[in-house]
Amino acid sequence: MRALTFLFLSVLSFFLFACGTGDKRDISEYYFPVKDLRGGKVYEYVVSQNDSVIPEYWHYRTFVRDSGLFLVGTYYDHHFQIGQIVREKITKSGALAKESHLYEADPNPEAEGGQIHTTTIIEAPNKFPFSVSDSSGVFLFKLQFHPPEDPEATIYVERKRRFLGDAPDYEYDGKKYRCIKFELRERIGNEKDDKAAVEGHGEEWYAKGLGLVYYSKKYGSGAFKMEARLTDIFPMSELERKATTVYGE
């Protein structure tokens, strides 16, 4: 009897161990190639928003500090104005947001192109996991901030990612890249009146060796939707040239 009990427990322990570790998948190579971004590169996306089509730019650059490896992403809109800066720490388990700063045009006509800076509070830092098992896991990113026009209000942005497996190959610069995809669930609201929160859903695709190459989102009943595709990658000097072409020296 003792021999049978020992055999049963051994088999059960092996089964539980296999279920807990055997299905893990390393997807770190599908995130941005942080080791190649120390000099910085700009990712240009073409974004379709309902009937409009505009470009957006993200400048990504990695930094090595005593506390680890960090990726800083700076968002520029189609007017070449900074809209957001995000600093992430690259860990063994994934990319974790450490800071997020928002920028918007100063409505004061005397500001002459000035911007208002808003610091956010990150409540859940998960941006991208490096190890996944199945579609049951949810990775939460959440931040909140006080808008400059209403400092007493608290706006929150909650984004949940769920791994969906492989996506279709993505073609960039004449080459096809293997992709994975995540389901997105977003909620944007004001803690003063959470009933008015806007919910959205969509997908993100990440290509091996490139990073984010595609995303789509729909909000509310679907009246507002957007879709973005990576179209080019170039150095910061090229973005400066584009801005100079539009606005001059």
PDB file of C-alpha atoms in Angstrom:
ATOM      1  CA  MET A   1       0.000   0.000   0.000  1.00  0.00           C
ATOM      2  CA  ARG A   2       2.805   2.414   0.908  1.00  0.00           C
ATOM      3  CA  ALA A   3       4.508   1.661  -2.408  1.00  0.00           C
ATOM      4  CA  LEU A   4       1.317   2.416  -4.349  1.00  0.00           C
ATOM      5  CA  THR A   5       0.760   5.629  -2.368  1.00  0.00           C
ATOM      6  CA  PHE A   6       4.336   6.764  -3.042  1.00  0.00           C
ATOM      7  CA  LEU A   7       3.968   5.960  -6.751  1.00  0.00           C
ATOM      8  CA  PHE A   8       0.682   7.896  -6.950  1.00  0.00           C
ATOM      9  CA  LEU A   9       2.168  10.971  -5.239  1.00  0.00           C
ATOM     10  CA  SER A  10       5.234  10.852  -7.492  1.00  0.00           C
ATOM     11  CA  VAL A  11       3.127  10.716 -10.632  1.00  0.00           C
ATOM     12  CA  LEU A  12       0.857  13.495  -9.335  1.00  0.00           C
ATOM     13  CA  SER A  13       3.826  15.736  -8.472  1.00  0.00           C
ATOM     14  CA  PHE A  14       5.320  15.200 -11.923  1.00  0.00           C
ATOM     15  CA  PHE A  15       1.983  16.002 -13.581  1.00  0.00           C
ATOM     16  CA  LEU A  16       1.540  19.236 -11.591  1.00  0.00           C
ATOM     17  CA  PHE A  17       5.124  20.293 -12.307  1.00  0.00           C
ATOM     18  CA  ALA A  18       4.680  19.647 -16.033  1.00  0.00           C
ATOM     19  CA  CYS A  19       1.444  21.622 -16.138  1.00  0.00           C
ATOM     20  CA  GLY A  20       3.016  24.509 -14.284  1.00  0.00           C
ATOM     21  CA  THR A  21       6.144  24.879 -16.415  1.00  0.00           C
ATOM     22  CA  GLY A  22       5.830  22.931 -19.652  1.00  0.00           C
ATOM     23  CA  ASP A  23       3.554  25.355 -21.477  1.00  0.00           C
ATOM     24  CA  LYS A  24       5.600  28.528 -20.999  1.00  0.00           C
ATOM     25  CA  ARG A  25       6.594  30.368 -24.168  1.00  0.00           C
ATOM     26  CA  ASP A  26       9.401  32.904 -24.400  1.00  0.00           C
ATOM     27  CA  ILE A  27       8.226  35.873 -26.510  1.00  0.00           C
ATOM     28  CA  SER A  28      10.926  38.380 -25.518  1.00  0.00           C
ATOM     29  CA  GLU A  29      12.267  38.549 -29.100  1.00  0.00           C
ATOM     30  CA  TYR A  30       8.935  39.984 -30.256  1.00  0.00           C
ATOM     31  CA  TYR A  31       9.311  43.122 -28.171  1.00  0.00           C
ATOM     32  CA  PHE A  32      11.349  46.097 -29.354  1.00  0.00           C
ATOM     33  CA  PRO A  33      15.002  45.109 -29.997  1.00  0.00           C
ATOM     34  CA  VAL A  34      16.316  46.972 -26.963  1.00  0.00           C
ATOM     35  CA  LYS A  35      19.949  45.984 -27.550  1.00  0.00           C
ATOM     36  CA  ASP A  36      19.832  47.660 -30.979  1.00  0.00           C
ATOM     37  CA  LEU A  37      18.218  50.873 -29.776  1.00  0.00           C
ATOM     38  CA  ARG A  38      21.033  52.443 -27.784  1.00  0.00           C
ATOM     39  CA  GLY A  39      21.538  54.991 -30.542  1.00  0.00           C
ATOM     40  CA  GLY A  40      17.793  55.557 -30.832  1.00  0.00           C
ATOM     41  CA  LYS A  41      15.405  54.971 -33.741  1.00  0.00           C
ATOM     42  CA  VAL A  42      12.094  56.467 -34.825  1.00  0.00           C
ATOM     43  CA  TYR A  43       9.162  54.189 -35.648  1.00  0.00           C
ATOM     44  CA  GLU A  44       6.700  55.788 -38.065  1.00  0.00           C
ATOM     45  CA  TYR A  45       3.114  54.512 -38.044  1.00  0.00           C
ATOM     46  CA  VAL A  46       0.298  55.439 -40.393  1.00  0.00           C
ATOM     47  CA  VAL A  47      -2.849  55.809 -38.303  1.00  0.00           C
ATOM     48  CA  SER A  48      -6.369  55.646 -39.714  1.00  0.00           C
ATOM     49  CA  GLN A  49      -8.955  57.325 -37.475  1.00  0.00           C
ATOM     50  CA  ASN A  50     -12.426  57.008 -38.952  1.00  0.00           C
ATOM     51  CA  ASP A  51     -12.066  59.015 -42.196  1.00  0.00           C
ATOM     52  CA  SER A  52      -8.649  60.603 -41.519  1.00  0.00           C
ATOM     53  CA  VAL A  53      -5.168  59.213 -42.104  1.00  0.00           C
ATOM     54  CA  ILE A  54      -2.224  60.754 -40.240  1.00  0.00           C
ATOM     55  CA  PRO A  55       1.294  59.689 -39.245  1.00  0.00           C
ATOM     56  CA  GLU A  56       2.554  59.295 -35.700  1.00  0.00           C
ATOM     57  CA  TYR A  57       6.120  58.837 -34.563  1.00  0.00           C
ATOM     58  CA  TRP A  58       7.690  57.029 -31.622  1.00  0.00           C
ATOM     59  CA  HIS A  59      11.366  57.568 -30.831  1.00  0.00           C
ATOM     60  CA  TYR A  60      12.755  54.609 -28.869  1.00  0.00           C
ATOM     61  CA  ARG A  61      16.109  54.616 -27.135  1.00  0.00           C
ATOM     62  CA  THR A  62      17.641  52.348 -24.497  1.00  0.00           C
ATOM     63  CA  PHE A  63      19.815  53.427 -21.590  1.00  0.00           C
ATOM     64  CA  VAL A  64      21.978  51.370 -19.275  1.00  0.00           C
ATOM     65  CA  ARG A  65      22.010  52.503 -15.640  1.00  0.00           C
ATOM     66  CA  ASP A  66      23.307  51.001 -12.418  1.00  0.00           C
ATOM     67  CA  SER A  67      19.752  49.888 -11.671  1.00  0.00           C
ATOM     68  CA  GLY A  68      19.318  48.105 -15.011  1.00  0.00           C
ATOM     69  CA  LEU A  69      18.316  48.522 -18.656  1.00  0.00           C
ATOM     70  CA  PHE A  70      15.666  51.091 -19.572  1.00  0.00           C
ATOM     71  CA  LEU A  71      13.699  51.828 -22.743  1.00  0.00           C
ATOM     72  CA  VAL A  72      12.418  55.381 -23.242  1.00  0.00           C
ATOM     73  CA  GLY A  73       9.676  55.999 -25.799  1.00  0.00           C
ATOM     74  CA  THR A  74       8.794  59.521 -26.923  1.00  0.00           C
ATOM     75  CA  TYR A  75       5.614  60.070 -28.919  1.00  0.00           C
ATOM     76  CA  TYR A  76       5.453  62.825 -31.560  1.00  0.00           C
ATOM     77  CA  ASP A  77       2.193  63.708 -33.303  1.00  0.00           C
ATOM     78  CA  HIS A  78       1.831  64.661 -36.965  1.00  0.00           C
ATOM     79  CA  HIS A  79       2.748  68.258 -36.024  1.00  0.00           C
ATOM     80  CA  PHE A  80       6.022  66.929 -34.574  1.00  0.00           C
ATOM     81  CA  GLN A  81       4.934  67.950 -31.075  1.00  0.00           C
ATOM     82  CA  ILE A  82       5.749  65.722 -28.103  1.00  0.00           C
ATOM     83  CA  GLY A  83       2.616  64.128 -26.638  1.00  0.00           C
ATOM     84  CA  GLN A  84       3.995  61.518 -24.266  1.00  0.00           C
ATOM     85  CA  ILE A  85       7.222  60.161 -22.780  1.00  0.00           C
ATOM     86  CA  VAL A  86       7.286  56.692 -21.238  1.00  0.00           C
ATOM     87  CA  ARG A  87      10.225  55.135 -19.394  1.00  0.00           C
ATOM     88  CA  GLU A  88      10.222  51.352 -19.032  1.00  0.00           C
ATOM     89  CA  LYS A  89      12.521  49.021 -17.163  1.00  0.00           C
ATOM     90  CA  ILE A  90      13.476  45.870 -19.052  1.00  0.00           C
ATOM     91  CA  THR A  91      13.473  42.938 -16.628  1.00  0.00           C
ATOM     92  CA  LYS A  92      13.734  39.174 -16.960  1.00  0.00           C
ATOM     93  CA  SER A  93       9.943  38.896 -16.793  1.00  0.00           C
ATOM     94  CA  GLY A  94       9.083  41.745 -19.169  1.00  0.00           C
ATOM     95  CA  ALA A  95       8.845  45.500 -19.751  1.00  0.00           C
ATOM     96  CA  LEU A  96       7.543  47.458 -16.748  1.00  0.00           C
ATOM     97  CA  ALA A  97       6.493  51.114 -16.943  1.00  0.00           C
ATOM     98  CA  LYS A  98       8.304  53.301 -14.429  1.00  0.00           C
ATOM     99  CA  GLU A  99       7.316  56.795 -15.561  1.00  0.00           C
ATOM    100  CA  SER A 100       4.754  58.297 -17.928  1.00  0.00           C
ATOM    101  CA  HIS A 101       4.563  61.994 -18.761  1.00  0.00           C
ATOM    102  CA  LEU A 102       1.828  63.640 -20.835  1.00  0.00           C
ATOM    103  CA  TYR A 103       2.108  66.849 -22.860  1.00  0.00           C
ATOM    104  CA  GLU A 104      -0.537  69.002 -24.501  1.00  0.00           C
ATOM    105  CA  ALA A 105      -0.579  72.358 -26.261  1.00  0.00           C
ATOM    106  CA  ASP A 106      -0.958  75.360 -23.970  1.00  0.00           C
ATOM    107  CA  PRO A 107      -4.286  77.050 -24.850  1.00  0.00           C
ATOM    108  CA  ASN A 108      -2.887  80.397 -23.740  1.00  0.00           C
ATOM    109  CA  PRO A 109      -2.357  82.396 -26.982  1.00  0.00           C
ATOM    110  CA  GLU A 110       0.656  84.107 -25.409  1.00  0.00           C
ATOM    111  CA  ALA A 111       2.386  80.773 -24.784  1.00  0.00           C
ATOM    112  CA  GLU A 112       3.691  80.718 -28.395  1.00  0.00           C
ATOM    113  CA  GLY A 113       3.668  76.982 -28.915  1.00  0.00           C
ATOM    114  CA  GLY A 114       4.290  76.112 -25.284  1.00  0.00           C
ATOM    115  CA  GLN A 115       3.140  72.833 -23.769  1.00  0.00           C
ATOM    116  CA  ILE A 116       1.593  71.792 -20.473  1.00  0.00           C
ATOM    117  CA  HIS A 117       3.285  68.886 -18.729  1.00  0.00           C
ATOM    118  CA  THR A 118       1.331  66.381 -16.639  1.00  0.00           C
ATOM    119  CA  THR A 119       2.963  63.698 -14.496  1.00  0.00           C
ATOM    120  CA  THR A 120       1.012  60.468 -14.081  1.00  0.00           C
ATOM    121  CA  ILE A 121       0.869  57.909 -11.289  1.00  0.00           C
ATOM    122  CA  ILE A 122       1.414  54.336 -12.481  1.00  0.00           C
ATOM    123  CA  GLU A 123      -0.721  51.876 -10.528  1.00  0.00           C
ATOM    124  CA  ALA A 124      -0.029  48.727 -12.569  1.00  0.00           C
ATOM    125  CA  PRO A 125       3.194  48.702 -14.662  1.00  0.00           C
ATOM    126  CA  ASN A 126       2.846  45.733 -17.037  1.00  0.00           C
ATOM    127  CA  LYS A 127       3.588  46.771 -20.635  1.00  0.00           C
ATOM    128  CA  PHE A 128       4.782  43.518 -22.231  1.00  0.00           C
ATOM    129  CA  PRO A 129       5.403  40.039 -20.724  1.00  0.00           C
ATOM    130  CA  PHE A 130       8.405  38.015 -21.864  1.00  0.00           C
ATOM    131  CA  SER A 131       6.904  34.672 -20.856  1.00  0.00           C
ATOM    132  CA  VAL A 132       3.333  33.509 -21.494  1.00  0.00           C
ATOM    133  CA  SER A 133       1.443  30.241 -21.192  1.00  0.00           C
ATOM    134  CA  ASP A 134      -2.052  30.511 -22.651  1.00  0.00           C
ATOM    135  CA  SER A 135      -4.822  33.027 -23.236  1.00  0.00           C
ATOM    136  CA  SER A 136      -6.128  32.876 -19.664  1.00  0.00           C
ATOM    137  CA  GLY A 137      -3.509  35.276 -18.270  1.00  0.00           C
ATOM    138  CA  VAL A 138      -4.269  39.005 -18.207  1.00  0.00           C
ATOM    139  CA  PHE A 139      -1.516  41.619 -18.003  1.00  0.00           C
ATOM    140  CA  LEU A 140      -2.678  44.903 -16.477  1.00  0.00           C
ATOM    141  CA  PHE A 141      -1.353  48.402 -17.113  1.00  0.00           C
ATOM    142  CA  LYS A 142      -3.024  51.296 -15.320  1.00  0.00           C
ATOM    143  CA  LEU A 143      -2.232  54.933 -14.647  1.00  0.00           C
ATOM    144  CA  GLN A 144      -4.027  58.002 -13.348  1.00  0.00           C
ATOM    145  CA  PHE A 145      -3.477  61.746 -13.475  1.00  0.00           C
ATOM    146  CA  HIS A 146      -5.058  65.080 -12.633  1.00  0.00           C
ATOM    147  CA  PRO A 147      -5.856  67.045 -15.811  1.00  0.00           C
ATOM    148  CA  PRO A 148      -4.502  70.638 -15.782  1.00  0.00           C
ATOM    149  CA  GLU A 149      -7.940  72.096 -16.608  1.00  0.00           C
ATOM    150  CA  ASP A 150      -9.526  70.315 -13.613  1.00  0.00           C
ATOM    151  CA  PRO A 151      -6.926  69.502 -10.932  1.00  0.00           C
ATOM    152  CA  GLU A 152      -9.575  68.114  -8.593  1.00  0.00           C
ATOM    153  CA  ALA A 153     -10.514  65.396 -11.081  1.00  0.00           C
ATOM    154  CA  THR A 154      -8.695  62.070 -11.431  1.00  0.00           C
ATOM    155  CA  ILE A 155      -8.574  60.543 -14.891  1.00  0.00           C
ATOM    156  CA  TYR A 156      -7.553  56.898 -15.177  1.00  0.00           C
ATOM    157  CA  VAL A 157      -6.494  54.734 -18.105  1.00  0.00           C
ATOM    158  CA  GLU A 158      -6.702  50.972 -17.673  1.00  0.00           C
ATOM    159  CA  ARG A 159      -5.381  48.607 -20.318  1.00  0.00           C
ATOM    160  CA  LYS A 160      -5.575  44.806 -20.143  1.00  0.00           C
ATOM    161  CA  ARG A 161      -3.607  42.603 -22.510  1.00  0.00           C
ATOM    162  CA  ARG A 162      -4.326  38.929 -23.136  1.00  0.00           C
ATOM    163  CA  PHE A 163      -2.016  36.768 -25.247  1.00  0.00           C
ATOM    164  CA  LEU A 164      -3.746  35.277 -28.305  1.00  0.00           C
ATOM    165  CA  GLY A 165      -0.894  33.353 -29.912  1.00  0.00           C
ATOM    166  CA  ASP A 166       0.501  33.757 -33.413  1.00  0.00           C
ATOM    167  CA  ALA A 167      -0.634  36.482 -35.811  1.00  0.00           C
ATOM    168  CA  PRO A 168      -0.217  36.625 -39.600  1.00  0.00           C
ATOM    169  CA  ASP A 169       3.271  37.505 -40.855  1.00  0.00           C
ATOM    170  CA  TYR A 170       3.916  41.220 -41.224  1.00  0.00           C
ATOM    171  CA  GLU A 171       5.701  42.527 -44.302  1.00  0.00           C
ATOM    172  CA  TYR A 172       8.116  45.395 -43.735  1.00  0.00           C
ATOM    173  CA  ASP A 173      10.792  46.671 -46.102  1.00  0.00           C
ATOM    174  CA  GLY A 174      10.328  43.715 -48.429  1.00  0.00           C
ATOM    175  CA  LYS A 175      10.715  41.097 -45.701  1.00  0.00           C
ATOM    176  CA  LYS A 176       8.136  39.035 -43.815  1.00  0.00           C
ATOM    177  CA  TYR A 177       8.340  38.866 -40.023  1.00  0.00           C
ATOM    178  CA  ARG A 178       6.718  36.335 -37.709  1.00  0.00           C
ATOM    179  CA  CYS A 179       4.179  37.914 -35.355  1.00  0.00           C
ATOM    180  CA  ILE A 180       2.260  37.332 -32.166  1.00  0.00           C
ATOM    181  CA  LYS A 181      -0.866  39.151 -31.037  1.00  0.00           C
ATOM    182  CA  PHE A 182      -2.570  40.400 -27.895  1.00  0.00           C
ATOM    183  CA  GLU A 183      -6.174  41.238 -27.230  1.00  0.00           C
ATOM    184  CA  LEU A 184      -6.649  44.742 -25.805  1.00  0.00           C
ATOM    185  CA  ARG A 185      -9.325  45.831 -23.352  1.00  0.00           C
ATOM    186  CA  GLU A 186      -9.268  49.501 -22.356  1.00  0.00           C
ATOM    187  CA  ARG A 187     -11.223  51.636 -19.959  1.00  0.00           C
ATOM    188  CA  ILE A 188     -10.815  55.414 -19.705  1.00  0.00           C
ATOM    189  CA  GLY A 189     -12.754  57.247 -17.054  1.00  0.00           C
ATOM    190  CA  ASN A 190     -13.068  59.962 -14.429  1.00  0.00           C
ATOM    191  CA  GLU A 191     -13.275  58.842 -10.812  1.00  0.00           C
ATOM    192  CA  LYS A 192     -15.792  61.652 -10.231  1.00  0.00           C
ATOM    193  CA  ASP A 193     -18.257  59.909 -12.541  1.00  0.00           C
ATOM    194  CA  ASP A 194     -17.166  56.362 -13.378  1.00  0.00           C
ATOM    195  CA  LYS A 195     -20.485  55.661 -15.110  1.00  0.00           C
ATOM    196  CA  ALA A 196     -19.321  57.860 -17.989  1.00  0.00           C
ATOM    197  CA  ALA A 197     -16.186  55.759 -18.584  1.00  0.00           C
ATOM    198  CA  VAL A 198     -15.392  54.840 -22.181  1.00  0.00           C
ATOM    199  CA  GLU A 199     -14.505  51.245 -22.962  1.00  0.00           C
ATOM    200  CA  GLY A 200     -12.610  49.991 -25.962  1.00  0.00           C
ATOM    201  CA  HIS A 201     -11.221  46.787 -27.394  1.00  0.00           C
ATOM    202  CA  GLY A 202      -8.801  45.788 -30.106  1.00  0.00           C
ATOM    203  CA  GLU A 203      -5.564  43.968 -30.943  1.00  0.00           C
ATOM    204  CA  GLU A 204      -1.812  44.515 -30.991  1.00  0.00           C
ATOM    205  CA  TRP A 205       0.663  42.658 -33.208  1.00  0.00           C
ATOM    206  CA  TYR A 206       4.357  42.386 -32.392  1.00  0.00           C
ATOM    207  CA  ALA A 207       6.885  41.210 -34.968  1.00  0.00           C
ATOM    208  CA  LYS A 208       9.996  39.239 -34.080  1.00  0.00           C
ATOM    209  CA  GLY A 209      12.995  41.574 -34.229  1.00  0.00           C
ATOM    210  CA  LEU A 210      10.889  44.723 -34.718  1.00  0.00           C
ATOM    211  CA  GLY A 211       8.395  45.196 -31.905  1.00  0.00           C
ATOM    212  CA  LEU A 212       4.947  46.714 -32.283  1.00  0.00           C
ATOM    213  CA  VAL A 213       3.918  46.749 -35.958  1.00  0.00           C
ATOM    214  CA  TYR A 214       0.115  46.960 -35.865  1.00  0.00           C
ATOM    215  CA  TYR A 215      -2.736  47.877 -33.563  1.00  0.00           C
ATOM    216  CA  SER A 216      -6.464  48.450 -33.867  1.00  0.00           C
ATOM    217  CA  LYS A 217      -8.991  49.848 -31.383  1.00  0.00           C
ATOM    218  CA  LYS A 218     -12.719  50.535 -31.240  1.00  0.00           C
ATOM    219  CA  TYR A 219     -14.386  52.570 -28.517  1.00  0.00           C
ATOM    220  CA  GLY A 220     -17.932  52.589 -27.258  1.00  0.00           C
ATOM    221  CA  SER A 221     -20.396  51.303 -29.844  1.00  0.00           C
ATOM    222  CA  GLY A 222     -17.686  51.464 -32.526  1.00  0.00           C
ATOM    223  CA  ALA A 223     -18.344  55.032 -33.657  1.00  0.00           C
ATOM    224  CA  PHE A 224     -14.690  55.849 -33.019  1.00  0.00           C
ATOM    225  CA  LYS A 225     -12.102  53.432 -34.328  1.00  0.00           C
ATOM    226  CA  MET A 226      -8.453  53.557 -35.233  1.00  0.00           C
ATOM    227  CA  GLU A 227      -5.902  51.343 -36.907  1.00  0.00           C
ATOM    228  CA  ALA A 228      -2.133  51.804 -37.160  1.00  0.00           C
ATOM    229  CA  ARG A 229       0.577  50.104 -39.187  1.00  0.00           C
ATOM    230  CA  LEU A 230       4.358  50.440 -39.022  1.00  0.00           C
ATOM    231  CA  THR A 231       5.612  51.925 -42.288  1.00  0.00           C
ATOM    232  CA  ASP A 232       9.190  53.044 -41.631  1.00  0.00           C
ATOM    233  CA  ILE A 233      12.088  53.065 -39.159  1.00  0.00           C
ATOM    234  CA  PHE A 234      14.758  55.749 -39.314  1.00  0.00           C
ATOM    235  CA  PRO A 235      17.187  57.791 -37.160  1.00  0.00           C
ATOM    236  CA  MET A 236      16.131  60.889 -35.217  1.00  0.00           C
ATOM    237  CA  SER A 237      17.919  63.104 -37.745  1.00  0.00           C
ATOM    238  CA  GLU A 238      15.338  62.069 -40.361  1.00  0.00           C
ATOM    239  CA  LEU A 239      12.451  63.143 -38.123  1.00  0.00           C
ATOM    240  CA  GLU A 240      14.178  66.486 -37.596  1.00  0.00           C
ATOM    241  CA  ARG A 241      14.550  66.824 -41.374  1.00  0.00           C
ATOM    242  CA  LYS A 242      10.829  66.140 -41.846  1.00  0.00           C
ATOM    243  CA  ALA A 243       9.945  68.801 -39.280  1.00  0.00           C
ATOM    244  CA  THR A 244      12.305  71.307 -40.891  1.00  0.00           C
ATOM    245  CA  THR A 245      10.722  70.652 -44.301  1.00  0.00           C
ATOM    246  CA  VAL A 246       7.297  71.545 -42.879  1.00  0.00           C
ATOM    247  CA  TYR A 247       8.170  74.392 -40.518  1.00  0.00           C
ATOM    248  CA  GLY A 248      11.547  75.616 -41.745  1.00  0.00           C
ATOM    249  CA  GLU A 249      14.541  76.342 -39.563  1.00  0.00           C
TER     250      GLU A 249
END
